[in-house]
mmCIF file with all atom_site columns, C-alpha atoms in Angstrom:
data_model
loop_
_atom_site.group_PDB
_atom_site.id
_atom_site.type_symbol
_atom_site.label_atom_id
_atom_site.label_alt_id
_atom_site.label_comp_id
_atom_site.label_asym_id
_atom_site.label_entity_id
_atom_site.label_seq_id
_atom_site.pdbx_PDB_ins_code
_atom_site.Cartn_x
_atom_site.Cartn_y
_atom_site.Cartn_z
_atom_site.occupancy
_atom_site.B_iso_or_equiv
_atom_site.pdbx_formal_charge
_atom_site.auth_seq_id
_atom_site.auth_comp_id
_atom_site.auth_asym_id
_atom_site.auth_atom_id
_atom_site.pdbx_PDB_model_num
ATOM 1  C CA . MET Z 1 1  ? -66.530 18.383 1.384   1.00 0.00 ? 116 MET Z CA 1
ATOM 2  C CA . LEU Z 1 2  ? -64.277 15.529 -0.081  1.00 0.00 ? 117 LEU Z CA 1
ATOM 3  C CA . ALA Z 1 3  ? -62.646 18.046 -2.823  1.00 0.00 ? 118 ALA Z CA 1
ATOM 4  C CA . VAL Z 1 4  ? -62.158 20.029 0.206   1.00 0.00 ? 119 VAL Z CA 1
ATOM 5  C CA . VAL Z 1 5  ? -60.336 17.298 2.576   1.00 0.00 ? 120 VAL Z CA 1
ATOM 6  C CA . LEU Z 1 6  ? -58.259 16.482 -0.472  1.00 0.00 ? 121 LEU Z CA 1
ATOM 7  C CA . LEU Z 1 7  ? -56.954 19.619 -0.982  1.00 0.00 ? 122 LEU Z CA 1
ATOM 8  C CA . ILE Z 1 8  ? -56.204 21.063 2.809   1.00 0.00 ? 123 ILE Z CA 1
ATOM 9  C CA . ARG Z 1 9  ? -54.216 17.568 3.337   1.00 0.00 ? 124 ARG Z CA 1
ATOM 10 C CA . PRO Z 1 10 ? -51.211 18.300 0.615   1.00 0.00 ? 125 PRO Z CA 1
ATOM 11 C CA . VAL Z 1 11 ? -51.722 21.862 2.056   1.00 0.00 ? 126 VAL Z CA 1
ATOM 12 C CA . TRP Z 1 12 ? -50.991 21.335 5.271   1.00 0.00 ? 127 TRP Z CA 1
ATOM 13 C CA . ILE Z 1 13 ? -48.331 18.811 4.406   1.00 0.00 ? 128 ILE Z CA 1
ATOM 14 C CA . PHE Z 1 14 ? -46.378 21.590 2.541   1.00 0.00 ? 129 PHE Z CA 1
ATOM 15 C CA . LEU Z 1 15 ? -47.125 24.528 4.670   1.00 0.00 ? 130 LEU Z CA 1
ATOM 16 C CA . LEU Z 1 16 ? -45.501 22.109 8.049   1.00 0.00 ? 131 LEU Z CA 1
ATOM 17 C CA . THR Z 1 17 ? -42.444 21.135 5.584   1.00 0.00 ? 132 THR Z CA 1
ATOM 18 C CA . ARG Z 1 18 ? -41.857 24.894 5.190   1.00 0.00 ? 133 ARG Z CA 1
ATOM 19 C CA . VAL Z 1 19 ? -42.534 25.837 8.785   1.00 0.00 ? 134 VAL Z CA 1
ATOM 20 C CA . VAL Z 1 20 ? -39.823 23.276 10.170  1.00 0.00 ? 135 VAL Z CA 1
ATOM 21 C CA . ARG Z 1 21 ? -37.293 24.085 7.862   1.00 0.00 ? 136 ARG Z CA 1
ATOM 22 C CA . LEU Z 1 22 ? -37.194 27.601 8.983   1.00 0.00 ? 137 LEU Z CA 1
ATOM 23 C CA . LEU Z 1 23 ? -36.774 26.462 13.013  1.00 0.00 ? 138 LEU Z CA 1
ATOM 24 C CA . PRO Z 1 24 ? -33.329 26.512 14.144  1.00 0.00 ? 139 PRO Z CA 1
ATOM 25 C CA . TRP Z 1 25 ? -33.007 23.493 16.224  1.00 0.00 ? 140 TRP Z CA 1
ATOM 26 C CA . THR Z 1 26 ? -34.464 21.019 13.907  1.00 0.00 ? 141 THR Z CA 1
ATOM 27 C CA . GLY Z 1 27 ? -31.381 20.431 11.659  1.00 0.00 ? 142 GLY Z CA 1
ATOM 28 C CA . SER Z 1 28 ? -33.729 18.911 8.832   1.00 0.00 ? 143 SER Z CA 1
ATOM 29 C CA . GLY Z 1 29 ? -32.648 18.901 5.656   1.00 0.00 ? 144 GLY Z CA 1
ATOM 30 C CA . PRO Z 1 30 ? -34.979 19.452 2.405   1.00 0.00 ? 145 PRO Z CA 1
ATOM 31 C CA . ILE Z 1 31 ? -37.397 16.791 2.656   1.00 0.00 ? 146 ILE Z CA 1
ATOM 32 C CA . PRO Z 1 32 ? -37.539 15.525 -1.523  1.00 0.00 ? 147 PRO Z CA 1
ATOM 33 C CA . THR Z 1 33 ? -40.853 17.226 -3.242  1.00 0.00 ? 148 THR Z CA 1
ATOM 34 C CA . GLY Z 1 34 ? -42.192 13.450 -4.027  1.00 0.00 ? 149 GLY Z CA 1
ATOM 35 C CA . ALA Z 1 35 ? -41.991 12.062 -0.819  1.00 0.00 ? 150 ALA Z CA 1
ATOM 36 C CA . LEU Z 1 36 ? -44.010 15.011 0.169   1.00 0.00 ? 151 LEU Z CA 1
ATOM 37 C CA . VAL Z 1 37 ? -46.420 14.172 -2.428  1.00 0.00 ? 152 VAL Z CA 1
ATOM 38 C CA . VAL Z 1 38 ? -46.709 10.360 -1.333  1.00 0.00 ? 153 VAL Z CA 1
ATOM 39 C CA . LEU Z 1 39 ? -47.337 11.945 2.384   1.00 0.00 ? 154 LEU Z CA 1
ATOM 40 C CA . SER Z 1 40 ? -49.669 13.906 1.455   1.00 0.00 ? 155 SER Z CA 1
ATOM 41 C CA . TRP Z 1 41 ? -52.066 11.457 -0.901  1.00 0.00 ? 156 TRP Z CA 1
ATOM 42 C CA . ALA Z 1 42 ? -51.325 8.488  1.624   1.00 0.00 ? 157 ALA Z CA 1
ATOM 43 C CA . GLY Z 1 43 ? -53.365 9.675  4.739   1.00 0.00 ? 158 GLY Z CA 1
ATOM 44 C CA . MET Z 1 44 ? -55.532 8.160  7.123   1.00 0.00 ? 159 MET Z CA 1
ATOM 45 C CA . ARG Z 1 45 ? -59.013 7.098  5.506   1.00 0.00 ? 160 ARG Z CA 1
ATOM 46 C CA . GLY Z 1 46 ? -61.378 8.135  8.032   1.00 0.00 ? 161 GLY Z CA 1
ATOM 47 C CA . VAL Z 1 47 ? -60.685 5.599  11.287  1.00 0.00 ? 162 VAL Z CA 1
ATOM 48 C CA . VAL Z 1 48 ? -60.835 8.823  13.614  1.00 0.00 ? 163 VAL Z CA 1
ATOM 49 C CA . SER Z 1 49 ? -64.132 11.111 11.927  1.00 0.00 ? 164 SER Z CA 1
ATOM 50 C CA . LEU Z 1 50 ? -65.759 7.949  11.201  1.00 0.00 ? 165 LEU Z CA 1
ATOM 51 C CA . ALA Z 1 51 ? -65.376 6.852  15.358  1.00 0.00 ? 166 ALA Z CA 1
ATOM 52 C CA . ALA Z 1 52 ? -66.912 10.380 16.104  1.00 0.00 ? 167 ALA Z CA 1
ATOM 53 C CA . ALA Z 1 53 ? -69.393 10.803 13.965  1.00 0.00 ? 168 ALA Z CA 1
ATOM 54 C CA . GLN Z 1 54 ? -70.856 7.636  15.363  1.00 0.00 ? 169 GLN Z CA 1
ATOM 55 C CA . SER Z 1 55 ? -70.059 8.577  18.729  1.00 0.00 ? 170 SER Z CA 1
ATOM 56 C CA . LEU Z 1 56 ? -72.453 11.584 19.032  1.00 0.00 ? 171 LEU Z CA 1
ATOM 57 C CA . PRO Z 1 57 ? -75.599 10.807 20.851  1.00 0.00 ? 172 PRO Z CA 1
ATOM 58 C CA . GLU Z 1 58 ? -78.867 9.914  19.122  1.00 0.00 ? 173 GLU Z CA 1
ATOM 59 C CA . ASP Z 1 59 ? -80.581 13.283 19.774  1.00 0.00 ? 174 ASP Z CA 1
ATOM 60 C CA . PHE Z 1 60 ? -77.656 15.458 18.100  1.00 0.00 ? 175 PHE Z CA 1
ATOM 61 C CA . PRO Z 1 61 ? -78.974 18.123 15.588  1.00 0.00 ? 176 PRO Z CA 1
ATOM 62 C CA . ARG Z 1 62 ? -78.450 16.774 12.389  1.00 0.00 ? 177 ARG Z CA 1
ATOM 63 C CA . ARG Z 1 63 ? -76.446 13.554 13.241  1.00 0.00 ? 178 ARG Z CA 1
ATOM 64 C CA . ASP Z 1 64 ? -77.435 11.973 9.954   1.00 0.00 ? 179 ASP Z CA 1
ATOM 65 C CA . LEU Z 1 65 ? -75.992 14.573 7.824   1.00 0.00 ? 180 LEU Z CA 1
ATOM 66 C CA . VAL Z 1 66 ? -73.019 13.848 9.658   1.00 0.00 ? 181 VAL Z CA 1
ATOM 67 C CA . LEU Z 1 67 ? -72.461 10.986 9.268   1.00 0.00 ? 182 LEU Z CA 1
ATOM 68 C CA . PHE Z 1 68 ? -73.804 10.799 5.556   1.00 0.00 ? 183 PHE Z CA 1
ATOM 69 C CA . VAL Z 1 69 ? -70.606 13.241 5.145   1.00 0.00 ? 184 VAL Z CA 1
ATOM 70 C CA . THR Z 1 70 ? -68.354 11.316 7.028   1.00 0.00 ? 185 THR Z CA 1
ATOM 71 C CA . ALA Z 1 71 ? -69.227 8.204  5.132   1.00 0.00 ? 186 ALA Z CA 1
ATOM 72 C CA . VAL Z 1 72 ? -68.729 10.234 1.614   1.00 0.00 ? 187 VAL Z CA 1
ATOM 73 C CA . VAL Z 1 73 ? -65.622 11.046 2.811   1.00 0.00 ? 188 VAL Z CA 1
ATOM 74 C CA . ILE Z 1 74 ? -64.082 8.007  3.862   1.00 0.00 ? 189 ILE Z CA 1
ATOM 75 C CA . VAL Z 1 75 ? -65.481 5.955  1.060   1.00 0.00 ? 190 VAL Z CA 1
ATOM 76 C CA . GLY Z 1 76 ? -64.352 9.030  -1.205  1.00 0.00 ? 191 GLY Z CA 1
ATOM 77 C CA . THR Z 1 77 ? -60.577 8.746  -0.090  1.00 0.00 ? 192 THR Z CA 1
ATOM 78 C CA . LEU Z 1 78 ? -60.292 5.698  -0.310  1.00 0.00 ? 193 LEU Z CA 1
ATOM 79 C CA . GLY Z 1 79 ? -61.661 5.355  -3.988  1.00 0.00 ? 194 GLY Z CA 1
ATOM 80 C CA . ALA Z 1 80 ? -59.977 8.201  -5.117  1.00 0.00 ? 195 ALA Z CA 1
ATOM 81 C CA . GLN Z 1 81 ? -56.866 8.121  -3.003  1.00 0.00 ? 196 GLN Z CA 1
ATOM 82 C CA . GLY Z 1 82 ? -56.201 4.601  -2.283  1.00 0.00 ? 197 GLY Z CA 1
ATOM 83 C CA . MET Z 1 83 ? -56.673 3.398  -5.861  1.00 0.00 ? 198 MET Z CA 1
ATOM 84 C CA . SER Z 1 84 ? -54.471 6.106  -7.156  1.00 0.00 ? 199 SER Z CA 1
ATOM 85 C CA . LEU Z 1 85 ? -51.890 5.651  -4.107  1.00 0.00 ? 200 LEU Z CA 1
ATOM 86 C CA . PRO Z 1 86 ? -49.378 3.443  -6.362  1.00 0.00 ? 201 PRO Z CA 1
ATOM 87 C CA . TRP Z 1 87 ? -49.769 5.756  -9.492  1.00 0.00 ? 202 TRP Z CA 1
ATOM 88 C CA . VAL Z 1 88 ? -48.997 8.572  -7.612  1.00 0.00 ? 203 VAL Z CA 1
ATOM 89 C CA . ILE Z 1 89 ? -45.751 7.113  -5.762  1.00 0.00 ? 204 ILE Z CA 1
ATOM 90 C CA . ARG Z 1 90 ? -44.923 5.713  -9.623  1.00 0.00 ? 205 ARG Z CA 1
ATOM 91 C CA . ARG Z 1 91 ? -45.412 9.419  -10.937 1.00 0.00 ? 206 ARG Z CA 1
ATOM 92 C CA . ALA Z 1 92 ? -43.291 10.947 -7.841  1.00 0.00 ? 207 ALA Z CA 1
ATOM 93 C CA . GLY Z 1 93 ? -40.125 8.863  -8.160  1.00 0.00 ? 208 GLY Z CA 1
ATOM 94 C CA . ILE Z 1 94 ? -40.192 6.601  -5.279  1.00 0.00 ? 209 ILE Z CA 1
ATOM 95 C CA . THR Z 1 95 ? -39.151 3.095  -5.435  1.00 0.00 ? 210 THR Z CA 1
#
């Protein structure tokens, strides 16, 4: 599940950027690839997911599994993405 979360955000960011460039009324120029890489790696860390998972009723089917998966994704993104963000910024050439 963590791998899916780590892969979906960059795909979403790059695809959305391509779509926005096609729209005639946006007038946006190209966004540097390094900036898109950093943006896709520096996403939110699960605040909304945690709030949603904890708001499930006690009798919700497999609530414990939902809470566990949410916690794994949050800890994984904090660890994998949070700790490697300075390295990604340097590699992307952002100053």
